Amino acid sequence: MRKVSDQEREKLSAEIAGLESLDLQQLRIRWKLLYQIEAPPHLSRDCLRRAVAYRMQENVFGGLKPATRRLLERVAGDARSRKPTKVVPLRKVGPNTILIREWGGTRHEVTMVENGVMFRGKCYSSLCHVARLITGSQWSGPLFFGLRPPAKEAGNGGR
């Protein structure tokens, strides 16, 4: 999400409020300008208005994060193939969170700090760096410390 001035916010709010006065044909024209394709013919005026308002906001503030886009694409793909979708939320951690992992018979403890992680009295920039120190090989730090589930298709022991 990009920084937007108060003036830009006010202008966007006024433009979105102005959508209420547009008729169906005018909303279809706005849709085509914003999405570069014709609006689906079955969409109601209200749905068109909301979609146009969303795209206007997206153009000003920025779109979805890539991870969110990938999740939505996966869910849509699963829905098309009628597969059940399992969405596992990522765990979020903040400063002073302590993560514990046992590896090679030794208990390893890291503390999340504002700009990285503390491990054995030293600050490191990422969990990946600490996981590599512990294991001697390349790891996803969030995966190693249990913050992210292993990918189903990985098939490499979770590394």
Short mmCIF file of C-alpha atoms in Angstrom, two decimals:
data_model
loop_
_atom_site.label_atom_id
_atom_site.label_comp_id
_atom_site.label_asym_id
_atom_site.label_seq_id
_atom_site.Cartn_x
_atom_site.Cartn_y
_atom_site.Cartn_z
CA MET A 1 0.00 0.00 0.00
CA ARG A 2 1.53 3.28 -1.04
CA LYS A 3 1.42 6.55 0.86
CA VAL A 4 -1.36 8.84 -0.30
CA SER A 5 -1.81 12.50 0.57
CA ASP A 6 -4.96 13.77 2.26
CA GLN A 7 -5.75 15.68 -0.93
CA GLU A 8 -5.57 12.47 -3.01
CA ARG A 9 -7.76 10.66 -0.47
CA GLU A 10 -10.38 13.40 -0.58
CA LYS A 11 -10.38 13.42 -4.38
CA LEU A 12 -10.80 9.63 -4.48
CA SER A 13 -13.62 9.77 -1.91
CA ALA A 14 -15.44 12.38 -3.98
CA GLU A 15 -15.02 10.31 -7.18
CA ILE A 16 -16.34 7.19 -5.45
CA ALA A 17 -19.30 9.12 -4.01
CA GLY A 18 -20.00 10.38 -7.53
CA LEU A 19 -20.42 6.81 -8.77
CA GLU A 20 -23.78 6.69 -6.97
CA SER A 21 -25.27 9.10 -9.51
CA LEU A 22 -24.15 7.11 -12.59
CA ASP A 23 -26.58 4.90 -14.45
CA LEU A 24 -25.86 1.36 -15.60
CA GLN A 25 -24.49 2.41 -19.01
CA GLN A 26 -22.18 5.04 -17.48
CA LEU A 27 -20.86 2.46 -14.99
CA ARG A 28 -20.18 0.04 -17.86
CA ILE A 29 -18.13 2.76 -19.57
CA ARG A 30 -16.15 3.41 -16.37
CA TRP A 31 -15.59 -0.35 -16.00
CA LYS A 32 -14.17 -0.58 -19.54
CA LEU A 33 -11.83 2.36 -18.89
CA LEU A 34 -10.56 0.86 -15.63
CA TYR A 35 -10.44 -2.86 -16.48
CA GLN A 36 -9.68 -2.60 -20.23
CA ILE A 37 -12.44 -5.14 -21.02
CA GLU A 38 -16.21 -5.05 -21.37
CA ALA A 39 -18.17 -5.47 -18.15
CA PRO A 40 -19.91 -8.84 -17.83
CA PRO A 41 -23.48 -8.32 -19.05
CA HIS A 42 -25.14 -9.96 -16.04
CA LEU A 43 -23.66 -7.64 -13.38
CA SER A 44 -26.12 -5.43 -11.54
CA ARG A 45 -25.67 -1.68 -11.23
CA ASP A 46 -24.70 -2.08 -7.56
CA CYS A 47 -22.09 -4.75 -8.32
CA LEU A 48 -20.62 -2.64 -11.15
CA ARG A 49 -20.47 0.41 -8.88
CA ARG A 50 -18.63 -1.57 -6.20
CA ALA A 51 -16.18 -3.10 -8.69
CA VAL A 52 -15.43 0.29 -10.25
CA ALA A 53 -14.91 1.82 -6.79
CA TYR A 54 -12.57 -1.05 -5.87
CA ARG A 55 -10.47 -0.58 -9.02
CA MET A 56 -10.27 3.16 -8.41
CA GLN A 57 -8.97 2.51 -4.88
CA GLU A 58 -6.59 -0.15 -6.17
CA ASN A 59 -5.14 2.33 -8.67
CA VAL A 60 -4.52 4.89 -5.93
CA PHE A 61 -3.46 2.71 -3.00
CA GLY A 62 -2.01 -0.32 -4.77
CA GLY A 63 -3.37 -3.81 -5.26
CA LEU A 64 -3.27 -7.02 -3.33
CA LYS A 65 0.00 -8.42 -2.04
CA PRO A 66 1.49 -11.13 -4.30
CA ALA A 67 0.93 -13.78 -1.59
CA THR A 68 -2.76 -12.85 -1.38
CA ARG A 69 -3.07 -13.01 -5.18
CA ARG A 70 -1.48 -16.48 -5.21
CA LEU A 71 -3.84 -17.67 -2.48
CA LEU A 72 -6.89 -16.39 -4.37
CA GLU A 73 -5.66 -17.98 -7.61
CA ARG A 74 -5.19 -21.30 -5.81
CA VAL A 75 -8.64 -21.11 -4.23
CA ALA A 76 -10.20 -20.26 -7.61
CA GLY A 77 -8.34 -23.16 -9.25
CA ASP A 78 -9.51 -25.54 -6.53
CA ALA A 79 -13.09 -24.30 -6.96
CA ARG A 80 -12.95 -24.86 -10.74
CA SER A 81 -11.71 -28.41 -10.23
CA ARG A 82 -14.16 -28.92 -7.32
CA LYS A 83 -11.33 -29.76 -4.90
CA PRO A 84 -11.84 -28.81 -1.27
CA THR A 85 -9.69 -25.85 -0.30
CA LYS A 86 -7.70 -25.81 2.89
CA VAL A 87 -6.40 -22.39 3.86
CA VAL A 88 -3.86 -22.43 6.66
CA PRO A 89 -3.20 -18.96 8.06
CA LEU A 90 0.41 -17.95 8.52
CA ARG A 91 1.38 -17.26 12.09
CA LYS A 92 2.41 -13.68 12.74
CA VAL A 93 4.99 -12.89 15.36
CA GLY A 94 6.13 -9.60 16.78
CA PRO A 95 8.97 -8.28 18.92
CA ASN A 96 9.66 -10.24 22.13
CA THR A 97 8.11 -13.42 20.73
CA ILE A 98 10.22 -16.42 21.69
CA LEU A 99 10.46 -19.31 19.24
CA ILE A 100 11.77 -22.68 20.36
CA ARG A 101 12.94 -25.51 18.13
CA GLU A 102 14.67 -28.74 19.03
CA TRP A 103 17.25 -29.90 16.51
CA GLY A 104 19.85 -32.62 16.84
CA GLY A 105 18.89 -33.20 20.48
CA THR A 106 19.49 -29.54 21.37
CA ARG A 107 16.86 -26.97 22.25
CA HIS A 108 17.33 -23.73 20.31
CA GLU A 109 15.62 -20.53 21.38
CA VAL A 110 15.35 -17.29 19.40
CA THR A 111 13.71 -14.02 20.40
CA MET A 112 12.15 -11.82 17.77
CA VAL A 113 13.36 -8.22 17.98
CA GLU A 114 12.41 -5.10 16.04
CA ASN A 115 14.97 -5.57 13.25
CA GLY A 116 15.58 -9.32 13.25
CA VAL A 117 16.15 -12.12 15.75
CA MET A 118 18.36 -12.69 18.79
CA PHE A 119 20.09 -16.05 18.95
CA ARG A 120 22.75 -16.93 21.53
CA GLY A 121 23.17 -13.27 22.45
CA LYS A 122 23.71 -12.10 18.87
CA CYS A 123 21.33 -10.27 16.55
CA TYR A 124 20.68 -11.74 13.09
CA SER A 125 18.72 -10.21 10.24
CA SER A 126 16.47 -13.21 9.59
CA LEU A 127 15.19 -16.54 10.85
CA CYS A 128 16.69 -18.13 7.72
CA HIS A 129 20.17 -17.12 8.85
CA VAL A 130 19.61 -18.68 12.29
CA ALA A 131 18.12 -21.86 10.79
CA ARG A 132 21.22 -22.21 8.60
CA LEU A 133 23.49 -21.76 11.64
CA ILE A 134 21.59 -24.47 13.53
CA THR A 135 21.28 -27.02 10.72
CA GLY A 136 24.31 -26.27 8.58
CA SER A 137 22.11 -26.14 5.48
CA GLN A 138 19.75 -23.78 3.67
CA TRP A 139 16.29 -23.60 5.28
CA SER A 140 13.27 -21.37 5.21
CA GLY A 141 13.45 -19.81 8.68
CA PRO A 142 9.65 -19.51 9.09
CA LEU A 143 9.29 -23.16 8.03
CA PHE A 144 12.08 -24.35 10.34
CA PHE A 145 10.54 -22.57 13.35
CA GLY A 146 7.00 -23.75 12.56
CA LEU A 147 5.54 -20.44 11.42
CA ARG A 148 4.67 -21.81 7.98
CA PRO A 149 3.47 -25.27 6.98
CA PRO A 150 5.57 -27.24 4.49
CA ALA A 151 4.43 -27.04 0.88
CA LYS A 152 2.63 -30.18 -0.24
CA GLU A 153 4.56 -30.39 -3.46
CA ALA A 154 7.97 -29.79 -1.85
CA GLY A 155 8.74 -33.49 -1.22
CA ASN A 156 12.17 -32.62 0.12
CA GLY A 157 11.77 -33.17 3.82
CA GLY A 158 10.38 -29.67 4.44
CA ARG A 159 13.49 -27.76 3.46
#
